Structures are given as structure tokens and as C-alpha cells.
């Protein structure tokens, strides 16, 4: 009998089937677990299947990482990495451009998993991608997927960057230098060149000879934020690589455009710091009245001190020492001694004085709230701010790729990067090298694990009455979600029909009758808001519905097997009725509509809702309701009706006209 700590309670999903709730014995071989799961679903060939996480980063489960599975995890039964690698290897060599495009797009997604990457690279699949790039005959979309997949594979460090040919490097550089080219291709190409520059000095010199400074600077002037970020990351990588080379040779050499670029980067860095270094290397002058006044100005800006005119000298010195201590000075009686060290020298006094004068409220809050935070790394070397920036800009680029972010996700990426930096600084690293190693090890997946662990810890620390309240509220809130789903079905939704000839899709509408007994549907000529039930000629009694199927199990997906993209499969669902000989087939316009309709149909059939939207909404409602129940509302009047909506403003001149900014 296995010990309780070796048992993990998880759910396993598969499209078109009810999830399996199992108790995973961590001592049992993974192959045996997969066989048991396949047997329950009557699936032959368990060797062709594997398990992976269904949420977040969908990593394959292996013997080496299975201990990371937590209670309540949701896994998915999917194609084994070896089988998937073989299928994609064949798909990208297909004569059909559509098949090649779909295969490369999927390859770019699954290559983030190291288990799959090892399988694909073992088949020499990366060389196939290199050949596609070198030939450069493919359409822009296919080339983008090829470069993205190649970058994901190389990021695992299985294949050395130095194995790449000069032909490949020149082709990637030509993508960056091209004045007219798809921006997606240029973004990935910039990222590839960055990795090459950081991998070895020989590749740095090769890239330096191929990429023009003028073209990189032009990438910084575009409105595409992603392209700007990639170009800046490459510039910083080349700056870092140039620092490790002989700087004097870089400065005095101008035999090529590449050398001029390295010279420009070095000079740019030097000029930018010209106004900082003298202050960093100048200690505080204890005889300078101006500098002594600046120090006391810091103290007075931070604290509302009592009038010092009536105090004795001893009392005044004691009060000043106490306040300088709160500001973080170690020498309370003579704080100028703290600034006699170089660095930071007078630069520290300058920055604190600027902060206190420009943002007095924020300065006052900081000195009272975060005065105990001390980071020895900031006093470790002369050019810390610049070196720290070089590390963090590369961290931003790395995290952007790990999160598969788009321009709309910029704020989310910045939140994660901020968390990576603050978590690393909280460990008090004493050197830049230690900071760099720790912050890069704290990747996006580690941040997600930490967040989940902290969230579970918070739930575990809830008192028993709160946990009991949560369980008592859940049925009530689930019923609320059920009613919302049924109301949404009664309102109805506009769907599109898939045309075999890929012409303009026809539209049709489906809605549930108010008594929840009949589904009415029919074609519509245009995007009607909500056609009446009488206008919808066809109908299906709810009592005749046998089941709801989704994805590739839908009849209209089976008829076009191999021709449907993953996006369409994820939005497809069907209703079977009349002894399962007939079906009503749907393609939702969004994942939200898909979740609303599949949940609503399951409610009609007396089954449990299982969509990700339902789980998210339930957690939000539970959190809000528990917080409301725990509020101290004694003697607080709660109105029976909502407060009135305020009148609109007299004019809207405060609105910003974005069209003017774009001109």
C-alpha cells in the first residue's frame, strides 16, 4: 500500500470524453499509468500517447518531472512526443503548402517542451529547418513559423549555435537588413542573431560584419514595439560582446561597417555616463556648506520636525541623528562619512536630493516604509546601473519569448519581469554574476509555480470556518452560473457555416425557447441582433438531444479530417439526436461562446459544466463572496437599489485624439 504522500489526485482530459479522476501513484511507472488511462477510454497502442499539463505551459510529463505534479492538477492525454515529432517531420516536407504551414505552426508551439525538442532534433529535424531558411523560397507566414520553431529548438541548448553555417547567418542577417519584409520575420531574425552574438565571439564577429548599424537604428524608430524591443536587445547583446573584446581595438578600427557599429555602441555608452562618473568618483566635502545643506534638506523633506530653534545643542544633535538613522545612514552623527566612499560618492546625494525635491510625497513615503531594504549589490562595482540594465533588457526579451507574448501583453510581461527582479533582489545577491544567474533561473514557468504554491499555501492557511463557508457557497454560485448559461442560450448566438469552397461563410442563428424545452435555429441573411423564434424555421426538442460532442469528434470535423486547423477544432461542437443518426453542428466565433454553449447544453442534459470559463468564474465569485461575507458591515447601511448613474460631463474635451498622434 503506497504512502499517502506518494498519491496525487489529478484529472485527465481528452477531447470528446469525460475526464478521468484518478489517484496517481508516483511509484508506479509512467507507462503503466498511461496504459490504465488508455484502457479506460478503450484506446489501443498506449505507447503512442503521453500526458502533459492542460493549463499554463503544456509540458510533457516524464519520469524526471512527474514529482512536480500537485494535487488538483489537470493533465491531458495527448500524442506521444516521439510520434508527434515523426508526424511533424513528415508534415514539413509535404508538397502541400497548407500542410507545411500547419505543421510548422504546430512545431513552433510544441518545440518549447524539451522532451519533444529532443525527439525532433534526434531525427535531424533542426537541419530541415536550416535548409528551409537557406533556400528562402517559402511564403512569409511559413518562413515566420520556421524561424520561430528553429529559435524554440535552439533555446534548449541541445544543438550548438556554432554548428550553423555562414550561409545561414548571412540569410538571417539579410532578413534584418531588408527594408521591405514581413515584420514577424524580422522580429524572430533579430532574436536569433542576439542568441548567436551571446553564444561565442566568433559568431559575434560574423554578425557584426553582416548587420548594418543604419538598419538597426531604423528598427528603433518604427512604431512596432516588439520590433523595437528585439532590435534593442540585439544592440545590448552586441554591446556586451564588444565589452568582452579588446575595446581599444574596437575604438581605433574602422575597416568595416561592423567595426563602426561596435565603435558607436562603445562611444554611446561612454557619452551617456560622462555626467555620472565624475559624481560617482567625487567624495563629499565636509567643508562644503552647499553639500551639508543638501544633506539636511533630505532630512527636513522626509520628516515634519519640530522647531529646532528652542532646542539645546544636545537635543538637536540627538534628534538629527535619529532622523538620519531612519533615512538609512549608518553614521548618524556625521552622515557625510557615508558618502565619502567612491562609488557612490556625490552621485548618491544628487539622486536622493533630486528625488526629494521632485517627488516629495513619494520620498516621504519611501523613507518611512522601505528604509530597511538594503541591497549590497548596488555598491559592488562602478557601473552597476548600466550592467544591470544590460542584464534586465535581455531578461525582458527572454521572458517575452517564454510567455509567447504579443504587443497587447506588454504590461503582463513587465509585471512578470518586475517580479523576477524583486524576488531575486530579495535574496540579497552580492555580485552581478550571482544576480544574473539567479534572475535567469527564475523563468516564467518558475514564477507560475511560485504563484501557485503561494496561492495553495494561502488556501491551506484559511481557517476551518472559512473553508466551510467556501464549500457552502459553491452550490449557490454554481446555480447562478447555470442560470446565466441558460439565459445566454435563450438570447441566442450567431454562428457561421464552413464553406467547402472557402467562399463567404453563410450565417445562421440558434436560440433556446424561454421554457428551455426547444432549440430553434435557421439561416439569416445578415448579422441580426436577435431574430424572433418565429423567424427561425427549424427546431429540436431538448428531450431528443442525446449528447454533446466537441473538437475532432464532431461529425463536421470528421468529414473534413486533416483540413481543419487547431483553431477551428477548438471551437467546434455538435448536438446528436434521434438515436445519434442526426446532428446539429456548430463553429463558435470565440472560445467564450464555445464555453457558454457547451456549458449551457450540458446543463440542459443534466450534466456538469466543465469549461475553463466556468472554473474561472466560480473562483472569482467565490473570492468576492467570501470577502463580502467577512467584511465588518455592522452599522453600515446597505441600499436596496443601486446608486443613480451620474450625469455625463458638459463636454468631452478631455478625451485624447489618437489620430493626431499617429499623423
PDB file of C-alpha atoms in Angstrom, residues 53 126 157 164 184 193 238 258 263 282 287 310 318 333 360 379 472 503 516 535 538 591 625:
ATOM      1  CA  UNK A  53      -0.276  19.705 -18.382  1.00  0.00           C
ATOM      2  CA  UNK A 126      16.538  21.202 -36.992  1.00  0.00           C
ATOM      3  CA  UNK A 157      20.896  24.187 -25.764  1.00  0.00           C
ATOM      4  CA  UNK A 164      25.438  26.741 -38.084  1.00  0.00           C
ATOM      5  CA  UNK A 184       7.266  38.959 -37.885  1.00  0.00           C
ATOM      6  CA  UNK A 193      21.078  36.986 -34.098  1.00  0.00           C
ATOM      7  CA  UNK A 238      26.488  43.326 -29.198  1.00  0.00           C
ATOM      8  CA  UNK A 258      30.561  46.234 -38.229  1.00  0.00           C
ATOM      9  CA  UNK A 263      32.685  51.777 -32.012  1.00  0.00           C
ATOM     10  CA  UNK A 282      33.923  62.536  -6.020  1.00  0.00           C
ATOM     11  CA  UNK A 287      33.791  71.692   4.488  1.00  0.00           C
ATOM     12  CA  UNK A 310      14.279  76.349  21.098  1.00  0.00           C
ATOM     13  CA  UNK A 318      20.063  63.667  19.138  1.00  0.00           C
ATOM     14  CA  UNK A 333      26.205  61.778  13.873  1.00  0.00           C
ATOM     15  CA  UNK A 360       8.405  64.978  -2.035  1.00  0.00           C
ATOM     16  CA  UNK A 379      27.671  49.026  -4.021  1.00  0.00           C
ATOM     17  CA  UNK A 472     -21.398  26.063   1.415  1.00  0.00           C
ATOM     18  CA  UNK A 503     -16.184  31.349 -50.118  1.00  0.00           C
ATOM     19  CA  UNK A 516     -35.981  25.631 -22.018  1.00  0.00           C
ATOM     20  CA  UNK A 535     -38.332  33.664 -37.758  1.00  0.00           C
ATOM     21  CA  UNK A 538     -36.094  24.660 -37.679  1.00  0.00           C
ATOM     22  CA  UNK A 591     -13.716  30.474 -27.103  1.00  0.00           C
ATOM     23  CA  UNK A 625     -18.497  36.463  -1.934  1.00  0.00           C
TER      24      UNK A 625
END
